[in-house]
Amino acid sequence: MNASQRRESILEKLSKADAPLSASALAAEMGVSRQIVVGDVALLRAGGAQIDATPRGYQLHPVEKGYTGILACAHSTEEQLRQELYTVVDQGGTVVDVAVENSLYGEIRANLNIANRYDADNFILQFRSTPDCLLSRMTGGVHLHTLRCPDRQSFERIRDQLESQGLLYRKE
């Protein structure tokens, strides 16, 4: 298989996948190194493919459905992080990404695509092994989340619940 065929195969595998696929898993399937797959994905992105890198691997960017909104959140403990994520997914929302403001770089954004408690629990497990990597650590716990919800009412329920739990950021 040549490089062009391999990249086509990566796109095909991602389009059929029900969950993100790691570069290592793709590499093992194709008999190449993980770094080759990472390079292929970079070239596919440069060519316009909408491929997201999530903590669990690569996936095609989900088609926008329903209602998308942004909330400013703040928390300082692992339990609050869990509560925030569970609140969103239990109401049918997906945490698309997280963003923070940095004085040097401006906005820093990372794809999350957390759609259920399993995803949330995996994210928290990864956080435990690298707690200093949490973007909100740069901003004292303050961060933005893009949420994708079935409809505007779902988004408003999530917002109201996060507010009642004290997890929405409120500038004093």
GROMACS .gro file of N, CA and C in nm:
model
  516
    1MET      N    1   0.086  -0.118   0.000
    1MET     CA    2   0.000   0.000   0.000
    1MET      C    3   0.090   0.124   0.000
    2ASN      N    4   0.062   0.216  -0.093
    2ASN     CA    5   0.143   0.338  -0.096
    2ASN      C    6   0.083   0.443  -0.001
    3ALA      N    7   0.151   0.556   0.013
    3ALA     CA    8   0.111   0.659   0.110
    3ALA      C    9  -0.029   0.713   0.080
    4SER      N   10  -0.060   0.735  -0.045
    4SER     CA   11  -0.191   0.786  -0.083
    4SER      C   12  -0.302   0.688  -0.045
    5GLN      N   13  -0.278   0.560  -0.073
    5GLN     CA   14  -0.376   0.457  -0.037
    5GLN      C   15  -0.392   0.446   0.114
    6ARG      N   16  -0.281   0.460   0.186
    6ARG     CA   17  -0.284   0.453   0.332
    6ARG      C   18  -0.370   0.567   0.389
    7ARG      N   19  -0.351   0.688   0.337
    7ARG     CA   20  -0.431   0.802   0.385
    7ARG      C   21  -0.579   0.783   0.353
    8GLU      N   22  -0.607   0.728   0.236
    8GLU     CA   23  -0.746   0.699   0.200
    8GLU      C   24  -0.804   0.595   0.296
    9SER      N   25  -0.724   0.497   0.332
    9SER     CA   26  -0.767   0.394   0.425
    9SER      C   27  -0.793   0.453   0.565
   10ILE      N   28  -0.709   0.547   0.607
   10ILE     CA   29  -0.730   0.612   0.737
   10ILE      C   30  -0.864   0.683   0.737
   11LEU      N   31  -0.893   0.758   0.632
   11LEU     CA   32  -1.023   0.828   0.624
   11LEU      C   33  -1.139   0.729   0.626
   12GLU      N   34  -1.124   0.619   0.555
   12GLU     CA   35  -1.231   0.519   0.551
   12GLU      C   36  -1.253   0.458   0.690
   13LYS      N   37  -1.145   0.424   0.759
   13LYS     CA   38  -1.156   0.365   0.893
   13LYS      C   39  -1.220   0.464   0.990
   14LEU      N   40  -1.181   0.592   0.981
   14LEU     CA   41  -1.240   0.693   1.069
   14LEU      C   42  -1.388   0.713   1.039
   15SER      N   43  -1.425   0.706   0.914
   15SER     CA   44  -1.566   0.728   0.878
   15SER      C   45  -1.655   0.614   0.926
   16LYS      N   46  -1.599   0.494   0.940
   16LYS     CA   47  -1.677   0.378   0.985
   16LYS      C   48  -1.669   0.355   1.135
   17ALA      N   49  -1.580   0.426   1.202
   17ALA     CA   50  -1.557   0.402   1.345
   17ALA      C   51  -1.668   0.460   1.431
   18ASP      N   52  -1.705   0.384   1.535
   18ASP     CA   53  -1.804   0.432   1.631
   18ASP      C   54  -1.739   0.508   1.746
   19ALA      N   55  -1.607   0.499   1.756
   19ALA     CA   56  -1.533   0.565   1.863
   19ALA      C   57  -1.400   0.613   1.804
   20PRO      N   58  -1.333   0.704   1.873
   20PRO     CA   59  -1.203   0.751   1.823
   20PRO      C   60  -1.105   0.634   1.807
   21LEU      N   61  -1.016   0.647   1.708
   21LEU     CA   62  -0.913   0.545   1.682
   21LEU      C   63  -0.776   0.605   1.712
   22SER      N   64  -0.697   0.535   1.791
   22SER     CA   65  -0.564   0.586   1.825
   22SER      C   66  -0.469   0.570   1.707
   23ALA      N   67  -0.369   0.655   1.703
   23ALA     CA   68  -0.266   0.646   1.598
   23ALA      C   69  -0.195   0.512   1.607
   24SER      N   70  -0.174   0.462   1.728
   24SER     CA   71  -0.107   0.332   1.746
   24SER      C   72  -0.190   0.219   1.687
   25ALA      N   73  -0.322   0.223   1.710
   25ALA     CA   74  -0.409   0.117   1.657
   25ALA      C   75  -0.412   0.123   1.504
   26LEU      N   76  -0.422   0.243   1.448
   26LEU     CA   77  -0.420   0.258   1.302
   26LEU      C   78  -0.287   0.209   1.246
   27ALA      N   79  -0.177   0.245   1.313
   27ALA     CA   80  -0.045   0.205   1.267
   27ALA      C   81  -0.030   0.053   1.267
   28ALA      N   82  -0.076  -0.012   1.373
   28ALA     CA   83  -0.067  -0.158   1.382
   28ALA      C   84  -0.147  -0.224   1.270
   29GLU      N   85  -0.264  -0.170   1.240
   29GLU     CA   86  -0.347  -0.226   1.133
   29GLU      C   87  -0.281  -0.214   0.997
   30MET      N   88  -0.206  -0.105   0.978
   30MET     CA   89  -0.148  -0.078   0.846
   30MET      C   90  -0.002  -0.119   0.834
   31GLY      N   91   0.055  -0.166   0.944
   31GLY     CA   92   0.194  -0.212   0.939
   31GLY      C   93   0.296  -0.101   0.924
   32VAL      N   94   0.266   0.016   0.981
   32VAL     CA   95   0.358   0.129   0.978
   32VAL      C   96   0.376   0.181   1.120
   33SER      N   97   0.463   0.278   1.138
   33SER     CA   98   0.484   0.335   1.272
   33SER      C   99   0.372   0.433   1.306
   34ARG      N  100   0.358   0.456   1.435
   34ARG     CA  101   0.262   0.555   1.483
   34ARG      C  102   0.292   0.691   1.423
   35GLN      N  103   0.420   0.726   1.412
   35GLN     CA  104   0.459   0.857   1.359
   35GLN      C  105   0.417   0.873   1.214
   36ILE      N  106   0.421   0.766   1.137
   36ILE     CA  107   0.374   0.771   0.997
   36ILE      C  108   0.226   0.809   0.995
   37VAL      N  109   0.146   0.748   1.082
   37VAL     CA  110   0.002   0.777   1.089
   37VAL      C  111  -0.019   0.922   1.131
   38VAL      N  112   0.056   0.969   1.230
   38VAL     CA  113   0.044   1.109   1.274
   38VAL      C  114   0.073   1.203   1.156
   39GLY      N  115   0.176   1.172   1.080
   39GLY     CA  116   0.208   1.253   0.962
   39GLY      C  117   0.099   1.246   0.857
   40ASP      N  118   0.044   1.127   0.835
   40ASP     CA  119  -0.066   1.112   0.739
   40ASP      C  120  -0.187   1.195   0.780
   41VAL      N  121  -0.219   1.192   0.908
   41VAL     CA  122  -0.333   1.270   0.957
   41VAL      C  123  -0.307   1.419   0.938
   42ALA      N  124  -0.185   1.462   0.963
   42ALA     CA  125  -0.151   1.604   0.941
   42ALA      C  126  -0.170   1.642   0.795
   43LEU      N  127  -0.127   1.555   0.704
   43LEU     CA  128  -0.145   1.582   0.561
   43LEU      C  129  -0.293   1.580   0.521
   44LEU      N  130  -0.369   1.488   0.579
   44LEU     CA  131  -0.513   1.485   0.550
   44LEU      C  132  -0.581   1.614   0.598
   45ARG      N  133  -0.543   1.659   0.717
   45ARG     CA  134  -0.599   1.785   0.769
   45ARG      C  135  -0.561   1.902   0.679
   46ALA      N  136  -0.436   1.906   0.637
   46ALA     CA  137  -0.390   2.014   0.549
   46ALA      C  138  -0.467   2.012   0.417
   47GLY      N  139  -0.514   1.896   0.377
   47GLY     CA  140  -0.593   1.882   0.256
   47GLY      C  141  -0.741   1.908   0.277
   48GLY      N  142  -0.779   1.944   0.399
   48GLY     CA  143  -0.918   1.980   0.426
   48GLY      C  144  -1.000   1.879   0.501
   49ALA      N  145  -0.945   1.762   0.533
   49ALA     CA  146  -1.021   1.663   0.609
   49ALA      C  147  -1.046   1.716   0.750
   50GLN      N  148  -1.167   1.700   0.796
   50GLN     CA  149  -1.206   1.747   0.930
   50GLN      C  150  -1.182   1.635   1.031
   51ILE      N  151  -1.058   1.620   1.074
   51ILE     CA  152  -1.020   1.516   1.168
   51ILE      C  153  -0.985   1.581   1.301
   52ASP      N  154  -1.052   1.536   1.406
   52ASP     CA  155  -1.025   1.585   1.541
   52ASP      C  156  -0.933   1.488   1.614
   53ALA      N  157  -0.842   1.541   1.694
   53ALA     CA  158  -0.760   1.460   1.783
   53ALA      C  159  -0.820   1.473   1.922
   54THR      N  160  -0.865   1.362   1.978
   54THR     CA  161  -0.925   1.362   2.111
   54THR      C  162  -0.832   1.286   2.205
   55PRO      N  163  -0.857   1.289   2.335
   55PRO     CA  164  -0.772   1.213   2.426
   55PRO      C  165  -0.771   1.062   2.398
   56ARG      N  166  -0.874   1.012   2.328
   56ARG     CA  167  -0.881   0.868   2.299
   56ARG      C  168  -0.841   0.834   2.157
   57GLY      N  169  -0.807   0.934   2.075
   57GLY     CA  170  -0.765   0.905   1.939
   57GLY      C  171  -0.827   1.000   1.839
   58TYR      N  172  -0.814   0.966   1.713
   58TYR     CA  173  -0.867   1.048   1.604
   58TYR      C  174  -1.011   1.012   1.572
   59GLN      N  175  -1.086   1.114   1.531
   59GLN     CA  176  -1.221   1.091   1.481
   59GLN      C  177  -1.254   1.199   1.380
   60LEU      N  178  -1.346   1.168   1.292
   60LEU     CA  179  -1.392   1.270   1.200
   60LEU      C  180  -1.476   1.370   1.277
   61HIS      N  181  -1.462   1.497   1.242
   61HIS     CA  182  -1.536   1.602   1.313
   61HIS      C  183  -1.685   1.574   1.299
   62PRO      N  184  -1.757   1.571   1.411
   62PRO     CA  185  -1.899   1.538   1.405
   62PRO      C  186  -1.978   1.644   1.328
   63VAL      N  187  -2.078   1.599   1.258
   63VAL     CA  188  -2.165   1.691   1.186
   63VAL      C  189  -2.247   1.768   1.290
   64GLU      N  190  -2.255   1.898   1.271
   64GLU     CA  191  -2.329   1.981   1.365
   64GLU      C  192  -2.477   1.946   1.359
   65LYS      N  193  -2.533   1.908   1.471
   65LYS     CA  194  -2.676   1.880   1.483
   65LYS      C  195  -2.724   1.947   1.609
   66GLY      N  196  -2.849   1.982   1.613
   66GLY     CA  197  -2.906   2.037   1.734
   66GLY      C  198  -2.859   2.179   1.760
   67TYR      N  199  -2.831   2.208   1.886
   67TYR     CA  200  -2.795   2.343   1.930
   67TYR      C  201  -2.655   2.342   1.988
   68THR      N  202  -2.574   2.440   1.950
   68THR     CA  203  -2.439   2.453   2.004
   68THR      C  204  -2.429   2.585   2.080
   69GLY      N  205  -2.374   2.580   2.201
   69GLY     CA  206  -2.357   2.700   2.282
   69GLY      C  207  -2.228   2.691   2.362
   70ILE      N  208  -2.189   2.803   2.421
   70ILE     CA  209  -2.066   2.812   2.500
   70ILE      C  210  -2.099   2.855   2.640
   71LEU      N  211  -2.038   2.790   2.738
   71LEU     CA  212  -2.054   2.825   2.879
   71LEU      C  213  -1.918   2.851   2.942
   72ALA      N  214  -1.912   2.950   3.030
   72ALA     CA  215  -1.791   2.977   3.109
   72ALA      C  216  -1.808   2.904   3.242
   73CYS      N  217  -1.716   2.816   3.271
   73CYS     CA  218  -1.722   2.734   3.392
   73CYS      C  219  -1.599   2.760   3.479
   74ALA      N  220  -1.610   2.719   3.604
   74ALA     CA  221  -1.497   2.730   3.697
   74ALA      C  222  -1.509   2.621   3.802
   75HIS      N  223  -1.399   2.552   3.827
   75HIS     CA  224  -1.395   2.454   3.934
   75HIS      C  225  -1.250   2.434   3.976
   76SER      N  226  -1.232   2.374   4.093
   76SER     CA  227  -1.096   2.357   4.144
   76SER      C  228  -1.067   2.216   4.193
   77THR      N  229  -1.167   2.128   4.193
   77THR     CA  230  -1.144   1.992   4.243
   77THR      C  231  -1.182   1.888   4.138
   78GLU      N  232  -1.130   1.769   4.156
   78GLU     CA  233  -1.164   1.658   4.066
   78GLU      C  234  -1.313   1.628   4.073
   79GLU      N  235  -1.369   1.633   4.193
   79GLU     CA  236  -1.512   1.605   4.208
   79GLU      C  237  -1.597   1.708   4.134
   80GLN      N  238  -1.556   1.833   4.137
   80GLN     CA  239  -1.630   1.935   4.061
   80GLN      C  240  -1.616   1.913   3.911
   81LEU      N  241  -1.498   1.871   3.867
   81LEU     CA  242  -1.478   1.838   3.726
   81LEU      C  243  -1.573   1.726   3.685
   82ARG      N  244  -1.580   1.621   3.765
   82ARG     CA  245  -1.670   1.508   3.737
   82ARG      C  246  -1.815   1.556   3.734
   83GLN      N  247  -1.853   1.636   3.833
   83GLN     CA  248  -1.989   1.687   3.841
   83GLN      C  249  -2.024   1.769   3.717
   84GLU      N  250  -1.931   1.853   3.672
   84GLU     CA  251  -1.951   1.935   3.553
   84GLU      C  252  -1.975   1.847   3.430
   85LEU      N  253  -1.887   1.751   3.408
   85LEU     CA  254  -1.898   1.664   3.290
   85LEU      C  255  -2.024   1.578   3.296
   86TYR      N  256  -2.053   1.518   3.411
   86TYR     CA  257  -2.173   1.435   3.425
   86TYR      C  258  -2.299   1.517   3.402
   87THR      N  259  -2.302   1.639   3.452
   87THR     CA  260  -2.420   1.723   3.433
   87THR      C  261  -2.448   1.743   3.285
   88VAL      N  262  -2.344   1.770   3.209
   88VAL     CA  263  -2.362   1.792   3.064
   88VAL      C  264  -2.411   1.665   2.996
   89VAL      N  265  -2.341   1.554   3.015
   89VAL     CA  266  -2.375   1.433   2.940
   89VAL      C  267  -2.506   1.370   2.988
   90ASP      N  268  -2.540   1.385   3.116
   90ASP     CA  269  -2.665   1.329   3.166
   90ASP      C  270  -2.787   1.400   3.106
   91GLN      N  271  -2.767   1.522   3.059
   91GLN     CA  272  -2.875   1.597   2.995
   91GLN      C  273  -2.870   1.584   2.843
   92GLY      N  274  -2.789   1.492   2.791
   92GLY     CA  275  -2.783   1.467   2.648
   92GLY      C  276  -2.686   1.556   2.573
   93GLY      N  277  -2.605   1.634   2.645
   93GLY     CA  278  -2.510   1.722   2.580
   93GLY      C  279  -2.375   1.654   2.556
   94THR      N  280  -2.297   1.714   2.470
   94THR     CA  281  -2.160   1.670   2.444
   94THR      C  282  -2.067   1.787   2.472
   95VAL      N  283  -1.962   1.763   2.549
   95VAL     CA  284  -1.859   1.865   2.573
   95VAL      C  285  -1.765   1.856   2.453
   96VAL      N  286  -1.783   1.949   2.359
   96VAL     CA  287  -1.707   1.947   2.234
   96VAL      C  288  -1.561   1.981   2.259
   97ASP      N  289  -1.537   2.088   2.336
   97ASP     CA  290  -1.399   2.131   2.359
   97ASP      C  291  -1.389   2.212   2.486
   98VAL      N  292  -1.267   2.249   2.517
   98VAL     CA  293  -1.237   2.338   2.629
   98VAL      C  294  -1.144   2.447   2.577
   99ALA      N  295  -1.163   2.569   2.626
   99ALA     CA  296  -1.078   2.680   2.585
   99ALA      C  297  -1.043   2.765   2.706
  100VAL      N  298  -0.921   2.818   2.706
  100VAL     CA  299  -0.877   2.912   2.810
  100VAL      C  300  -0.807   3.028   2.743
  101GLU      N  301  -0.801   3.139   2.813
  101GLU     CA  302  -0.727   3.255   2.766
  101GLU      C  303  -0.589   3.254   2.828
  102ASN      N  304  -0.489   3.275   2.746
  102ASN     CA  305  -0.351   3.277   2.792
  102ASN      C  306  -0.290   3.411   2.751
  103SER      N  307  -0.217   3.475   2.843
  103SER     CA  308  -0.163   3.608   2.814
  103SER      C  309  -0.060   3.608   2.701
  104LEU      N  310   0.008   3.497   2.679
  104LEU     CA  311   0.107   3.489   2.572
  104LEU      C  312   0.046   3.442   2.440
  105TYR      N  313  -0.033   3.334   2.446
  105TYR     CA  314  -0.083   3.271   2.324
  105TYR      C  315  -0.223   3.314   2.283
  106GLY      N  316  -0.294   3.385   2.369
  106GLY     CA  317  -0.434   3.414   2.340
  106GLY      C  318  -0.517   3.292   2.377
  107GLU      N  319  -0.615   3.261   2.294
  107GLU     CA  320  -0.702   3.147   2.325
  107GLU      C  321  -0.632   3.016   2.292
  108ILE      N  322  -0.639   2.924   2.388
  108ILE     CA  323  -0.590   2.787   2.367
  108ILE      C  324  -0.711   2.696   2.377
  109ARG      N  325  -0.731   2.614   2.274
  109ARG     CA  326  -0.850   2.530   2.267
  109ARG      C  327  -0.808   2.385   2.244
  110ALA      N  328  -0.879   2.293   2.310
  110ALA     CA  329  -0.851   2.150   2.293
  110ALA      C  330  -0.982   2.076   2.271
  111ASN      N  331  -0.984   1.985   2.175
  111ASN     CA  332  -1.101   1.902   2.150
  111ASN      C  333  -1.117   1.798   2.260
  112LEU      N  334  -1.240   1.780   2.306
  112LEU     CA  335  -1.268   1.678   2.406
  112LEU      C  336  -1.368   1.575   2.355
  113ASN      N  337  -1.479   1.620   2.301
  113ASN     CA  338  -1.585   1.531   2.251
  113ASN      C  339  -1.626   1.426   2.354
  114ILE      N  340  -1.663   1.474   2.472
  114ILE     CA  341  -1.709   1.388   2.581
  114ILE      C  342  -1.862   1.382   2.572
  115ALA      N  343  -1.914   1.261   2.540
  115ALA     CA  344  -2.057   1.247   2.512
  115ALA      C  345  -2.132   1.160   2.613
  116ASN      N  346  -2.060   1.095   2.704
  116ASN     CA  347  -2.126   1.008   2.801
  116ASN      C  348  -2.037   0.991   2.924
  117ARG      N  349  -2.088   0.922   3.025
  117ARG     CA  350  -2.011   0.905   3.149
  117ARG      C  351  -1.884   0.823   3.127
  118TYR      N  352  -1.888   0.730   3.035
  118TYR     CA  353  -1.768   0.651   3.005
  118TYR      C  354  -1.657   0.744   2.956
  119ASP      N  355  -1.690   0.834   2.861
  119ASP     CA  356  -1.592   0.931   2.812
  119ASP      C  357  -1.543   1.020   2.926
  120ALA      N  358  -1.637   1.066   3.010
  120ALA     CA  359  -1.600   1.153   3.122
  120ALA      C  360  -1.506   1.081   3.218
  121ASP      N  361  -1.537   0.956   3.251
  121ASP     CA  362  -1.453   0.879   3.342
  121ASP      C  363  -1.313   0.857   3.283
  122ASN      N  364  -1.306   0.829   3.153
  122ASN     CA  365  -1.175   0.813   3.089
  122ASN      C  366  -1.095   0.943   3.094
  123PHE      N  367  -1.161   1.055   3.071
  123PHE     CA  368  -1.093   1.185   3.076
  123PHE      C  369  -1.038   1.208   3.217
  124ILE      N  370  -1.118   1.177   3.317
  124ILE     CA  371  -1.076   1.197   3.457
  124ILE      C  372  -0.959   1.105   3.491
  125LEU      N  373  -0.960   0.981   3.441
  125LEU     CA  374  -0.847   0.891   3.463
  125LEU      C  375  -0.719   0.947   3.401
  126GLN      N  376  -0.730   1.001   3.281
  126GLN     CA  377  -0.613   1.062   3.217
  126GLN      C  378  -0.568   1.185   3.295
  127PHE      N  379  -0.662   1.262   3.344
  127PHE     CA  380  -0.630   1.381   3.423
  127PHE      C  381  -0.551   1.342   3.549
  128ARG      N  382  -0.592   1.234   3.613
  128ARG     CA  383  -0.523   1.191   3.735
  128ARG      C  384  -0.374   1.163   3.711
  129SER      N  385  -0.341   1.109   3.594
  129SER     CA  386  -0.202   1.075   3.568
  129SER      C  387  -0.121   1.197   3.521
  130THR      N  388  -0.189   1.304   3.479
  130THR     CA  389  -0.120   1.426   3.434
  130THR      C  390  -0.198   1.549   3.480
  131PRO      N  391  -0.215   1.568   3.611
  131PRO     CA  392  -0.300   1.676   3.662
  131PRO      C  393  -0.255   1.816   3.621
  132ASP      N  394  -0.126   1.836   3.600
  132ASP     CA  395  -0.078   1.968   3.563
  132ASP      C  396  -0.111   2.004   3.418
  133CYS      N  397  -0.156   1.908   3.341
  133CYS     CA  398  -0.188   1.932   3.200
  133CYS      C  399  -0.326   1.992   3.180
  134LEU      N  400  -0.410   1.992   3.282
  134LEU     CA  401  -0.545   2.047   3.269
  134LEU      C  402  -0.535   2.195   3.232
  135LEU      N  403  -0.595   2.234   3.119
  135LEU     CA  404  -0.584   2.372   3.073
  135LEU      C  405  -0.636   2.472   3.176
  136SER      N  406  -0.742   2.437   3.247
  136SER     CA  407  -0.799   2.532   3.343
  136SER      C  408  -0.704   2.562   3.459
  137ARG      N  409  -0.597   2.482   3.475
  137ARG     CA  410  -0.497   2.511   3.579
  137ARG      C  411  -0.426   2.643   3.548
  138MET      N  412  -0.422   2.680   3.418
  138MET     CA  413  -0.354   2.804   3.378
  138MET      C  414  -0.435   2.928   3.416
  139THR      N  415  -0.563   2.908   3.445
  139THR     CA  416  -0.652   3.022   3.467
  139THR      C  417  -0.725   3.015   3.600
  140GLY      N  418  -0.669   2.944   3.695
  140GLY     CA  419  -0.734   2.934   3.825
  140GLY      C  420  -0.867   2.860   3.821
  141GLY      N  421  -0.884   2.771   3.725
  141GLY     CA  422  -1.006   2.692   3.715
  141GLY      C  423  -1.108   2.744   3.616
  142VAL      N  424  -1.088   2.865   3.566
  142VAL     CA  425  -1.184   2.925   3.472
  142VAL      C  426  -1.158   2.874   3.330
  143HIS      N  427  -1.264   2.833   3.261
  143HIS     CA  428  -1.251   2.781   3.125
  143HIS      C  429  -1.385   2.791   3.053
  144LEU      N  430  -1.378   2.780   2.922
  144LEU     CA  431  -1.499   2.779   2.839
  144LEU      C  432  -1.519   2.640   2.782
  145HIS      N  433  -1.645   2.600   2.770
  145HIS     CA  434  -1.679   2.475   2.702
  145HIS      C  435  -1.777   2.504   2.590
  146THR      N  436  -1.750   2.449   2.473
  146THR     CA  437  -1.849   2.446   2.367
  146THR      C  438  -1.930   2.319   2.390
  147LEU      N  439  -2.061   2.336   2.398
  147LEU     CA  440  -2.151   2.222   2.420
  147LEU      C  441  -2.240   2.203   2.298
  148ARG      N  442  -2.256   2.079   2.256
  148ARG     CA  443  -2.352   2.046   2.151
  148ARG      C  444  -2.465   1.972   2.220
  149CYS      N  445  -2.587   2.020   2.197
  149CYS     CA  446  -2.704   1.965   2.265
  149CYS      C  447  -2.813   1.932   2.162
  150PRO      N  448  -2.905   1.844   2.199
  150PRO     CA  449  -3.014   1.811   2.106
  150PRO      C  450  -3.096   1.934   2.066
  151ASP      N  451  -3.112   2.028   2.159
  151ASP     CA  452  -3.191   2.147   2.132
  151ASP      C  453  -3.154   2.256   2.232
  152ARG      N  454  -3.207   2.375   2.211
  152ARG     CA  455  -3.176   2.488   2.298
  152ARG      C  456  -3.223   2.464   2.443
  153GLN      N  457  -3.336   2.397   2.458
  153GLN     CA  458  -3.388   2.369   2.593
  153GLN      C  459  -3.291   2.282   2.672
  154SER      N  460  -3.230   2.186   2.607
  154SER     CA  461  -3.131   2.100   2.675
  154SER      C  462  -3.012   2.185   2.721
  155PHE      N  463  -2.965   2.273   2.633
  155PHE     CA  464  -2.854   2.362   2.669
  155PHE      C  465  -2.891   2.446   2.790
  156GLU      N  466  -3.012   2.501   2.791
  156GLU     CA  467  -3.055   2.586   2.902
  156GLU      C  468  -3.068   2.507   3.032
  157ARG      N  469  -3.114   2.380   3.024
  157ARG     CA  470  -3.120   2.295   3.144
  157ARG      C  471  -2.980   2.270   3.199
  158ILE      N  472  -2.886   2.242   3.109
  158ILE     CA  473  -2.747   2.220   3.152
  158ILE      C  474  -2.693   2.345   3.218
  159ARG      N  475  -2.712   2.460   3.153
  159ARG     CA  476  -2.664   2.587   3.209
  159ARG      C  477  -2.724   2.610   3.347
  160ASP      N  478  -2.855   2.590   3.361
  160ASP     CA  479  -2.921   2.614   3.490
  160ASP      C  480  -2.870   2.519   3.598
  161GLN      N  481  -2.848   2.392   3.562
  161GLN     CA  482  -2.797   2.296   3.661
  161GLN      C  483  -2.654   2.331   3.703
  162LEU      N  484  -2.570   2.366   3.606
  162LEU     CA  485  -2.432   2.404   3.640
  162LEU      C  486  -2.432   2.528   3.729
  163GLU      N  487  -2.521   2.620   3.700
  163GLU     CA  488  -2.529   2.741   3.782
  163GLU      C  489  -2.573   2.708   3.925
  164SER      N  490  -2.673   2.621   3.938
  164SER     CA  491  -2.721   2.585   4.072
  164SER      C  492  -2.615   2.508   4.151
  165GLN      N  493  -2.522   2.442   4.080
  165GLN     CA  494  -2.414   2.368   4.145
  165GLN      C  495  -2.293   2.456   4.172
  166GLY      N  496  -2.300   2.581   4.131
  166GLY     CA  497  -2.188   2.673   4.153
  166GLY      C  498  -2.072   2.649   4.058
  167LEU      N  499  -2.098   2.588   3.942
  167LEU     CA  500  -1.989   2.555   3.850
  167LEU      C  501  -1.978   2.651   3.732
  168LEU      N  502  -2.070   2.746   3.720
  168LEU     CA  503  -2.056   2.848   3.616
  168LEU      C  504  -1.970   2.961   3.670
  169TYR      N  505  -1.890   3.017   3.582
  169TYR     CA  506  -1.802   3.127   3.622
  169TYR      C  507  -1.887   3.254   3.633
  170ARG      N  508  -1.871   3.323   3.742
  170ARG     CA  509  -1.937   3.451   3.765
  170ARG      C  510  -1.833   3.551   3.808
  171LYS      N  511  -1.806   3.649   3.724
  171LYS     CA  512  -1.710   3.753   3.762
  171LYS      C  513  -1.770   3.838   3.873
  172GLU      N  514  -1.698   3.853   3.980
  172GLU     CA  515  -1.753   3.924   4.097
  172GLU      C  516  -1.723   4.070   4.092
   0.00000   0.00000   0.00000
